[in-house]
Amino acid sequence: MKTIKTVKELREYRKTFDGKGVSIGFVPTMGYLHDGHMALVDASVKANDITFVSIFVNPTQFAPNEDLESYPRDLDRDLKLCEEHGVDCVFTPDPDEMYQNQKTYVTIEDLGAHLCGKSRPTHFRGVLTVLTKLFHFTRPDRAYFGKKDAQQYFIVKKGMKDLNFDLEICPVDTVREADGLATSSRNVYLSEEERKAAPIIHQALEHGEASIVKGMKAQDLIDQITKEIESEPLAKIDYVSVVDQEDLAPVEVIDGPVLVAVAVFFGKTRLLDNFFYGE
Ligand code: PAF
């Protein structure tokens, strides 16, 4: 497995595959890899001849009050995992390699305004900007994204379509711990008590999903999920939303494909989860 730190070297390595008829898969990550990331890697390794992974804690998607500095990192462990899972090349640039007095950003209208966009207004601009760069370097046929970060998946899919990137954005199902908590690098922030309480999110979503009937009012579902999550005193809801899968705008009545998404704080840790209905 190759480990590359500079854009120049990555571009040169990528060129060695040109004209060879090989398919390239790409898994962008911020490292501290867990089973959810490895499911993306496995999907890429299975479907493509060559798999690139990037490990880069991207400063432009963090607001000044967020956890950029403390975001968990363990590069040695990450590289070992990538090697074990059959990755061909890992790109681990320093921030200076990716950004030098950056003045150009990629933004999306409307889709970034709802859900996480409300409390993280500059987040998706950072995500689309770094991905645009990474896609230029790796020129993948397919790139892999977890459905847990559903808004990110929809935004990347629409953004890359709008910009005519010639690649497929592939969604991969959320991986869960045995008690239902969605895997996330941020789960390490949870105290023992918070960790015990956090599966309430998935439970509430499962109960919500089971009680959906076509034509029901979205607000009734939101109220039900909210009530169950709030039965856990350590949980503080950021949002519970039911949005259209096309434009991510809130719906009033559930009669087509929707995304039911939540963000919940346990202490300072903000956890995301969701389910897709009527796909
Ligand atoms: O999902 C993430 O880890 C990040 O948002 C991504 C896609 C790697 C961009 O920095």
Short mmCIF file of N, CA and C and ligand atoms in Angstrom, two decimals, residues 28-30 58 61 127 130-131 145 149 152, ligand 1:
data_model
loop_
_atom_site.label_atom_id
_atom_site.label_comp_id
_atom_site.label_asym_id
_atom_site.label_seq_id
_atom_site.Cartn_x
_atom_site.Cartn_y
_atom_site.Cartn_z
N PRO A 28 -13.20 9.12 0.74
CA PRO A 28 -12.66 10.27 1.49
C PRO A 28 -13.02 10.14 2.96
N THR A 29 -12.06 10.35 3.86
CA THR A 29 -12.34 10.26 5.29
C THR A 29 -11.57 11.34 6.05
N MET A 30 -11.96 11.51 7.31
CA MET A 30 -11.17 12.37 8.20
C MET A 30 -10.41 11.50 9.22
N ASN A 58 -10.40 18.07 7.67
CA ASN A 58 -10.51 19.23 6.78
C ASN A 58 -10.91 20.50 7.53
N GLN A 61 -14.31 22.72 6.97
CA GLN A 61 -15.67 22.31 7.30
C GLN A 61 -15.98 22.43 8.79
N VAL A 127 -17.03 20.99 2.98
CA VAL A 127 -17.05 19.60 2.50
C VAL A 127 -16.96 19.59 0.97
N VAL A 130 -13.40 20.68 -0.27
CA VAL A 130 -12.31 19.70 -0.14
C VAL A 130 -12.55 18.52 -1.08
N LEU A 131 -13.81 18.13 -1.24
CA LEU A 131 -14.09 16.98 -2.12
C LEU A 131 -13.79 17.31 -3.57
N PHE A 145 -19.90 7.09 0.25
CA PHE A 145 -20.35 7.94 1.37
C PHE A 145 -21.35 7.18 2.22
N ASP A 149 -24.48 10.09 7.29
CA ASP A 149 -24.36 11.51 6.97
C ASP A 149 -25.19 11.76 5.71
N GLN A 152 -24.99 15.07 3.78
CA GLN A 152 -23.73 15.15 3.04
C GLN A 152 -23.83 14.34 1.75
O1 PAF B 1 -17.61 12.58 6.11
C1 PAF B 1 -16.45 13.01 6.32
O2 PAF B 1 -15.65 12.39 7.04
C2 PAF B 1 -16.02 14.32 5.69
O3 PAF B 1 -17.06 15.24 5.67
C3 PAF B 1 -15.40 14.15 4.28
C4 PAF B 1 -16.41 13.60 3.29
C5 PAF B 1 -14.21 13.22 4.36
C6 PAF B 1 -14.92 15.51 3.75
O4 PAF B 1 -13.92 16.05 4.56
#
